[in-house]
């Protein structure tokens, strides 16, 4: 993989929620879900610390079909994707932003 393609690359393993699939005839098929990723490490005091993060993930087109087929709530999943940042203004004028993971590929992990 070249350095240029690695500049915006995310690989995670976690537990997904049940995906939400949008399949409208005039719109590209879209699927989204949340991925919970938990890691455990030792801190400076040699104590184990557990940290949990939840990420918004989505895919479109063929990837959304893979999501519909492979993603099952509670079943471990590996994803490969990139970060996408979105910005908008709320009706009250407040500027907001969100970062999501656009999935390029995914793998169901069966234990």
Tab-separated table of N, CA and C in Angstrom:
chain	number	residue	atom	x	y	z
A	1	UNK	N	0.857	-1.176	0.000
A	1	UNK	CA	0.000	0.000	0.000
A	1	UNK	C	0.900	1.235	0.000
A	2	UNK	N	0.636	2.169	-0.874
A	2	UNK	CA	1.475	3.361	-0.949
A	2	UNK	C	1.159	4.322	0.187
A	3	UNK	N	2.087	5.228	0.439
A	3	UNK	CA	1.913	6.226	1.489
A	3	UNK	C	0.691	7.097	1.211
A	4	UNK	N	0.442	7.403	-0.043
A	4	UNK	CA	-0.697	8.260	-0.385
A	4	UNK	C	-2.033	7.606	0.004
A	5	UNK	N	-2.168	6.298	-0.191
A	5	UNK	CA	-3.435	5.651	0.146
A	5	UNK	C	-3.572	5.432	1.642
A	6	UNK	N	-2.478	5.484	2.381
A	6	UNK	CA	-2.530	5.272	3.827
A	6	UNK	C	-2.821	6.553	4.599
A	7	UNK	N	-2.839	7.694	3.951
A	7	UNK	CA	-3.022	8.961	4.648
A	7	UNK	C	-4.378	9.074	5.338
A	8	UNK	N	-5.387	8.451	4.801
A	8	UNK	CA	-6.714	8.460	5.421
A	8	UNK	C	-7.216	7.023	5.429
A	9	UNK	N	-6.709	6.251	6.376
A	9	UNK	CA	-7.038	4.836	6.444
A	9	UNK	C	-7.360	4.437	7.879
A	10	UNK	N	-8.459	3.693	8.046
A	10	UNK	CA	-8.903	3.247	9.366
A	10	UNK	C	-9.169	1.750	9.299
A	11	UNK	N	-8.628	1.014	10.255
A	11	UNK	CA	-8.934	-0.407	10.403
A	11	UNK	C	-9.344	-0.639	11.847
A	12	UNK	N	-10.534	-1.213	12.046
A	12	UNK	CA	-11.056	-1.442	13.390
A	12	UNK	C	-11.720	-2.802	13.481
A	13	UNK	N	-11.706	-3.364	14.677
A	13	UNK	CA	-12.457	-4.573	14.980
A	13	UNK	C	-13.348	-4.243	16.166
A	14	UNK	N	-14.629	-4.543	16.031
A	14	UNK	CA	-15.552	-4.229	17.114
A	14	UNK	C	-16.862	-4.969	16.973
A	15	UNK	N	-17.819	-4.548	17.780
A	15	UNK	CA	-19.144	-5.149	17.805
A	15	UNK	C	-20.146	-4.149	17.210
A	16	UNK	N	-20.826	-4.520	16.120
A	16	UNK	CA	-21.762	-3.592	15.480
A	16	UNK	C	-23.168	-3.650	16.061
A	17	UNK	N	-23.916	-2.582	15.817
A	17	UNK	CA	-25.357	-2.598	16.053
A	17	UNK	C	-26.001	-3.181	14.795
A	18	UNK	N	-27.295	-3.446	14.854
A	18	UNK	CA	-28.004	-3.916	13.662
A	18	UNK	C	-27.989	-2.788	12.629
A	19	UNK	N	-27.591	-3.071	11.387
A	19	UNK	CA	-27.517	-1.994	10.393
A	19	UNK	C	-28.889	-1.487	9.961
A	20	UNK	N	-28.903	-0.228	9.550
A	20	UNK	CA	-30.090	0.387	8.963
A	20	UNK	C	-29.815	0.483	7.471
A	21	UNK	N	-30.668	-0.138	6.665
A	21	UNK	CA	-30.478	-0.186	5.220
A	21	UNK	C	-31.523	0.701	4.551
A	22	UNK	N	-31.059	1.595	3.685
A	22	UNK	CA	-31.976	2.424	2.902
A	22	UNK	C	-31.813	2.029	1.442
A	23	UNK	N	-32.865	1.545	0.849
A	23	UNK	CA	-32.813	1.078	-0.534
A	23	UNK	C	-33.973	1.691	-1.301
A	24	UNK	N	-33.725	2.848	-1.868
A	24	UNK	CA	-34.755	3.518	-2.653
A	24	UNK	C	-34.385	3.402	-4.125
A	25	UNK	N	-35.368	3.252	-4.969
A	25	UNK	CA	-35.112	3.013	-6.393
A	25	UNK	C	-34.292	4.113	-7.050
A	26	UNK	N	-34.513	5.358	-6.691
A	26	UNK	CA	-33.821	6.459	-7.356
A	26	UNK	C	-32.541	6.896	-6.634
A	27	UNK	N	-32.240	6.235	-5.504
A	27	UNK	CA	-31.090	6.641	-4.699
A	27	UNK	C	-30.140	5.454	-4.552
A	28	UNK	N	-28.851	5.735	-4.460
A	28	UNK	CA	-27.867	4.680	-4.225
A	28	UNK	C	-28.178	4.019	-2.895
A	29	UNK	N	-28.110	2.708	-2.854
A	29	UNK	CA	-28.353	1.969	-1.621
A	29	UNK	C	-27.352	2.422	-0.563
A	30	UNK	N	-27.830	2.625	0.658
A	30	UNK	CA	-27.022	3.176	1.751
A	30	UNK	C	-27.270	2.343	3.006
A	31	UNK	N	-26.203	2.001	3.727
A	31	UNK	CA	-26.335	1.242	4.974
A	31	UNK	C	-25.479	1.910	6.036
A	32	UNK	N	-25.979	1.938	7.275
A	32	UNK	CA	-25.202	2.519	8.355
A	32	UNK	C	-25.413	1.729	9.637
A	33	UNK	N	-24.418	1.808	10.518
A	33	UNK	CA	-24.478	1.154	11.820
A	33	UNK	C	-23.427	1.780	12.721
A	34	UNK	N	-23.501	1.467	13.994
A	34	UNK	CA	-22.498	1.922	14.955
A	34	UNK	C	-21.600	0.735	15.292
A	35	UNK	N	-20.302	1.004	15.452
A	35	UNK	CA	-19.333	-0.030	15.799
A	35	UNK	C	-18.718	0.326	17.143
A	36	UNK	N	-18.879	-0.574	18.130
A	36	UNK	CA	-18.308	-0.375	19.456
A	36	UNK	C	-16.961	-1.084	19.512
A	37	UNK	N	-15.919	-0.313	19.843
A	37	UNK	CA	-14.550	-0.832	19.899
A	37	UNK	C	-14.041	-0.664	21.331
A	38	UNK	N	-13.610	-1.762	21.925
A	38	UNK	CA	-13.102	-1.738	23.296
A	38	UNK	C	-11.647	-2.166	23.303
A	39	UNK	N	-10.824	-1.412	24.019
A	39	UNK	CA	-9.413	-1.786	24.167
A	39	UNK	C	-9.029	-1.736	25.633
A	40	UNK	N	-8.111	-2.599	26.006
A	40	UNK	CA	-7.604	-2.646	27.370
A	40	UNK	C	-6.094	-2.476	27.314
A	41	UNK	N	-5.573	-1.618	28.178
A	41	UNK	CA	-4.132	-1.372	28.218
A	41	UNK	C	-3.713	-1.088	29.654
A	42	UNK	N	-2.383	-1.107	29.880
A	42	UNK	CA	-1.847	-0.774	31.198
A	42	UNK	C	-1.429	0.690	31.188
A	43	UNK	N	-1.830	1.413	32.248
A	43	UNK	CA	-1.454	2.825	32.349
A	43	UNK	C	-0.091	2.956	33.038
A	44	UNK	N	0.314	4.182	33.329
A	44	UNK	CA	1.623	4.443	33.938
A	44	UNK	C	1.750	3.820	35.332
A	45	UNK	N	0.626	3.584	36.008
A	45	UNK	CA	0.631	2.961	37.341
A	45	UNK	C	0.546	1.437	37.268
A	46	UNK	N	0.702	0.897	36.057
A	46	UNK	CA	0.655	-0.546	35.818
A	46	UNK	C	-0.724	-1.144	36.133
A	47	UNK	N	-1.780	-0.326	35.987
A	47	UNK	CA	-3.155	-0.764	36.201
A	47	UNK	C	-3.818	-0.966	34.840
A	48	UNK	N	-4.668	-1.970	34.761
A	48	UNK	CA	-5.407	-2.185	33.521
A	48	UNK	C	-6.540	-1.165	33.412
A	49	UNK	N	-6.649	-0.562	32.236
A	49	UNK	CA	-7.691	0.425	31.949
A	49	UNK	C	-8.430	-0.045	30.698
A	50	UNK	N	-9.752	-0.003	30.754
A	50	UNK	CA	-10.564	-0.364	29.593
A	50	UNK	C	-11.212	0.893	29.040
A	51	UNK	N	-11.090	1.071	27.746
A	51	UNK	CA	-11.630	2.246	27.065
A	51	UNK	C	-12.550	1.761	25.941
A	52	UNK	N	-13.751	2.310	25.883
A	52	UNK	CA	-14.714	1.932	24.854
A	52	UNK	C	-15.102	3.162	24.042
A	53	UNK	N	-15.076	3.023	22.721
A	53	UNK	CA	-15.478	4.080	21.802
A	53	UNK	C	-16.522	3.533	20.843
A	54	UNK	N	-17.442	4.410	20.412
A	54	UNK	CA	-18.467	4.031	19.448
A	54	UNK	C	-18.309	4.919	18.219
A	55	UNK	N	-18.262	4.280	17.039
A	55	UNK	CA	-18.037	4.986	15.783
A	55	UNK	C	-19.225	4.796	14.847
A	56	UNK	N	-19.623	5.880	14.164
A	56	UNK	CA	-20.655	5.809	13.135
A	56	UNK	C	-19.991	5.342	11.845
A	57	UNK	N	-20.536	4.286	11.244
A	57	UNK	CA	-19.979	3.712	10.020
A	57	UNK	C	-21.062	3.664	8.949
A	58	UNK	N	-20.646	3.775	7.676
A	58	UNK	CA	-21.616	3.662	6.598
A	58	UNK	C	-20.958	3.130	5.331
A	59	UNK	N	-21.790	2.633	4.443
A	59	UNK	CA	-21.332	2.185	3.134
A	59	UNK	C	-22.424	2.421	2.118
A	60	UNK	N	-22.013	2.561	0.864
A	60	UNK	CA	-22.980	2.791	-0.213
A	60	UNK	C	-22.738	1.796	-1.341
A	61	UNK	N	-23.754	1.607	-2.162
A	61	UNK	CA	-23.618	0.720	-3.319
A	61	UNK	C	-23.324	-0.709	-2.914
A	62	UNK	N	-22.296	-1.304	-3.535
A	62	UNK	CA	-21.928	-2.707	-3.277
A	62	UNK	C	-21.558	-2.936	-1.814
A	63	UNK	N	-20.904	-1.947	-1.195
A	63	UNK	CA	-20.526	-2.096	0.217
A	63	UNK	C	-21.769	-2.204	1.092
A	64	UNK	N	-22.815	-1.458	0.767
A	64	UNK	CA	-24.051	-1.544	1.562
A	64	UNK	C	-24.680	-2.929	1.440
A	65	UNK	N	-24.518	-3.558	0.292
A	65	UNK	CA	-25.017	-4.923	0.121
A	65	UNK	C	-24.231	-5.890	1.007
A	66	UNK	N	-22.918	-5.690	1.108
A	66	UNK	CA	-22.088	-6.511	1.994
A	66	UNK	C	-22.491	-6.297	3.448
A	67	UNK	N	-22.776	-5.049	3.807
A	67	UNK	CA	-23.201	-4.734	5.174
A	67	UNK	C	-24.498	-5.472	5.488
A	68	UNK	N	-25.466	-5.402	4.574
A	68	UNK	CA	-26.758	-6.059	4.785
A	68	UNK	C	-26.583	-7.567	4.968
A	69	UNK	N	-25.627	-8.142	4.274
A	69	UNK	CA	-25.417	-9.589	4.302
A	69	UNK	C	-24.585	-10.050	5.507
A	70	UNK	N	-23.545	-9.280	5.876
A	70	UNK	CA	-22.573	-9.741	6.872
A	70	UNK	C	-22.746	-9.185	8.281
A	71	UNK	N	-23.295	-7.984	8.396
A	71	UNK	CA	-23.335	-7.334	9.706
A	71	UNK	C	-24.538	-7.826	10.510
A	72	UNK	N	-24.238	-8.417	11.638
A	72	UNK	CA	-25.270	-8.896	12.561
A	72	UNK	C	-24.965	-8.301	13.928
A	73	UNK	N	-25.978	-7.749	14.563
A	73	UNK	CA	-25.800	-7.127	15.874
A	73	UNK	C	-25.137	-8.104	16.845
A	74	UNK	N	-24.056	-7.639	17.488
A	74	UNK	CA	-23.379	-8.445	18.495
A	74	UNK	C	-22.308	-9.374	17.964
A	75	UNK	N	-22.205	-9.577	16.648
A	75	UNK	CA	-21.199	-10.453	16.059
A	75	UNK	C	-19.973	-9.620	15.646
A	76	UNK	N	-18.811	-10.022	16.128
A	76	UNK	CA	-17.594	-9.243	15.891
A	76	UNK	C	-17.347	-9.024	14.395
A	77	UNK	N	-16.832	-7.823	14.082
A	77	UNK	CA	-16.678	-7.385	12.704
A	77	UNK	C	-15.384	-6.603	12.558
A	78	UNK	N	-14.676	-6.822	11.456
A	78	UNK	CA	-13.489	-6.027	11.120
A	78	UNK	C	-13.851	-5.139	9.937
A	79	UNK	N	-13.476	-3.864	10.024
A	79	UNK	CA	-13.746	-2.945	8.915
A	79	UNK	C	-12.464	-2.258	8.466
A	80	UNK	N	-12.461	-1.897	7.196
A	80	UNK	CA	-11.381	-1.122	6.586
A	80	UNK	C	-12.059	0.049	5.895
A	81	UNK	N	-11.636	1.255	6.197
A	81	UNK	CA	-12.304	2.402	5.597
A	81	UNK	C	-11.505	3.676	5.731
A	82	UNK	N	-12.208	4.798	5.604
A	82	UNK	CA	-11.574	6.107	5.720
A	82	UNK	C	-12.501	7.059	6.460
A	83	UNK	N	-11.922	8.088	7.034
A	83	UNK	CA	-12.695	9.076	7.787
A	83	UNK	C	-13.312	10.099	6.850
A	84	UNK	N	-14.555	10.457	7.135
A	84	UNK	CA	-15.266	11.503	6.399
A	84	UNK	C	-15.818	12.491	7.412
A	85	UNK	N	-15.543	13.767	7.194
A	85	UNK	CA	-16.018	14.821	8.099
A	85	UNK	C	-17.137	15.596	7.418
A	86	UNK	N	-18.220	15.822	8.150
A	86	UNK	CA	-19.381	16.553	7.642
A	86	UNK	C	-19.613	17.779	8.511
A	87	UNK	N	-19.990	18.875	7.874
A	87	UNK	CA	-20.299	20.120	8.587
A	87	UNK	C	-21.665	20.634	8.137
A	88	UNK	N	-22.379	21.268	9.065
A	88	UNK	CA	-23.671	21.869	8.753
A	88	UNK	C	-24.006	22.931	9.788
A	89	UNK	N	-24.993	23.749	9.478
A	89	UNK	CA	-25.493	24.760	10.411
A	89	UNK	C	-26.871	24.328	10.901
A	90	UNK	N	-27.071	24.353	12.207
A	90	UNK	CA	-28.384	24.095	12.781
A	90	UNK	C	-29.294	25.277	12.498
A	91	UNK	N	-30.614	25.088	12.630
A	91	UNK	CA	-31.549	26.198	12.394
A	91	UNK	C	-31.238	27.427	13.256
A	92	UNK	N	-30.648	27.227	14.453
A	92	UNK	CA	-30.319	28.371	15.308
A	92	UNK	C	-28.985	29.019	14.932
A	93	UNK	N	-28.345	28.513	13.848
A	93	UNK	CA	-27.096	29.098	13.368
A	93	UNK	C	-25.834	28.461	13.943
A	94	UNK	N	-25.991	27.512	14.848
A	94	UNK	CA	-24.847	26.840	15.442
A	94	UNK	C	-24.164	25.962	14.402
A	95	UNK	N	-22.841	26.107	14.291
A	95	UNK	CA	-22.053	25.293	13.359
A	95	UNK	C	-21.779	23.938	14.009
A	96	UNK	N	-22.051	22.852	13.293
A	96	UNK	CA	-21.852	21.496	13.814
A	96	UNK	C	-20.985	20.694	12.859
A	97	UNK	N	-20.372	19.639	13.390
A	97	UNK	CA	-19.609	18.734	12.542
A	97	UNK	C	-19.671	17.323	13.112
A	98	UNK	N	-19.375	16.360	12.262
A	98	UNK	CA	-19.409	14.956	12.645
A	98	UNK	C	-18.370	14.223	11.807
A	99	UNK	N	-17.753	13.205	12.392
A	99	UNK	CA	-16.805	12.362	11.668
A	99	UNK	C	-17.376	10.956	11.643
A	100	UNK	N	-17.446	10.375	10.442
A	100	UNK	CA	-17.942	9.020	10.262
A	100	UNK	C	-16.900	8.206	9.509
A	101	UNK	N	-17.055	6.892	9.560
A	101	UNK	CA	-16.154	6.010	8.825
A	101	UNK	C	-16.876	5.503	7.585
A	102	UNK	N	-16.317	5.826	6.420
A	102	UNK	CA	-16.832	5.310	5.153
A	102	UNK	C	-16.142	3.965	4.906
A	103	UNK	N	-16.903	2.905	4.875
A	103	UNK	CA	-16.336	1.565	4.779
A	103	UNK	C	-15.974	1.221	3.339
A	104	UNK	N	-14.754	0.703	3.176
A	104	UNK	CA	-14.303	0.187	1.882
A	104	UNK	C	-14.468	-1.328	1.818
A	105	UNK	N	-14.233	-1.989	2.953
A	105	UNK	CA	-14.313	-3.443	3.010
A	105	UNK	C	-14.629	-3.870	4.436
A	106	UNK	N	-15.216	-5.041	4.604
A	106	UNK	CA	-15.517	-5.536	5.937
A	106	UNK	C	-15.459	-7.057	5.943
A	107	UNK	N	-15.212	-7.577	7.150
A	107	UNK	CA	-15.035	-9.014	7.329
A	107	UNK	C	-15.751	-9.430	8.608
A	108	UNK	N	-16.648	-10.393	8.505
A	108	UNK	CA	-17.300	-10.941	9.690
A	108	UNK	C	-16.311	-11.881	10.363
A	109	UNK	N	-16.211	-11.791	11.683
A	109	UNK	CA	-15.307	-12.643	12.440
A	109	UNK	C	-16.157	-13.654	13.201
A	110	UNK	N	-15.981	-14.907	12.868
A	110	UNK	CA	-16.744	-15.975	13.504
A	110	UNK	C	-15.861	-16.682	14.520
A	111	UNK	N	-16.331	-16.768	15.754
A	111	UNK	CA	-15.564	-17.434	16.797
A	111	UNK	C	-16.261	-18.685	17.238
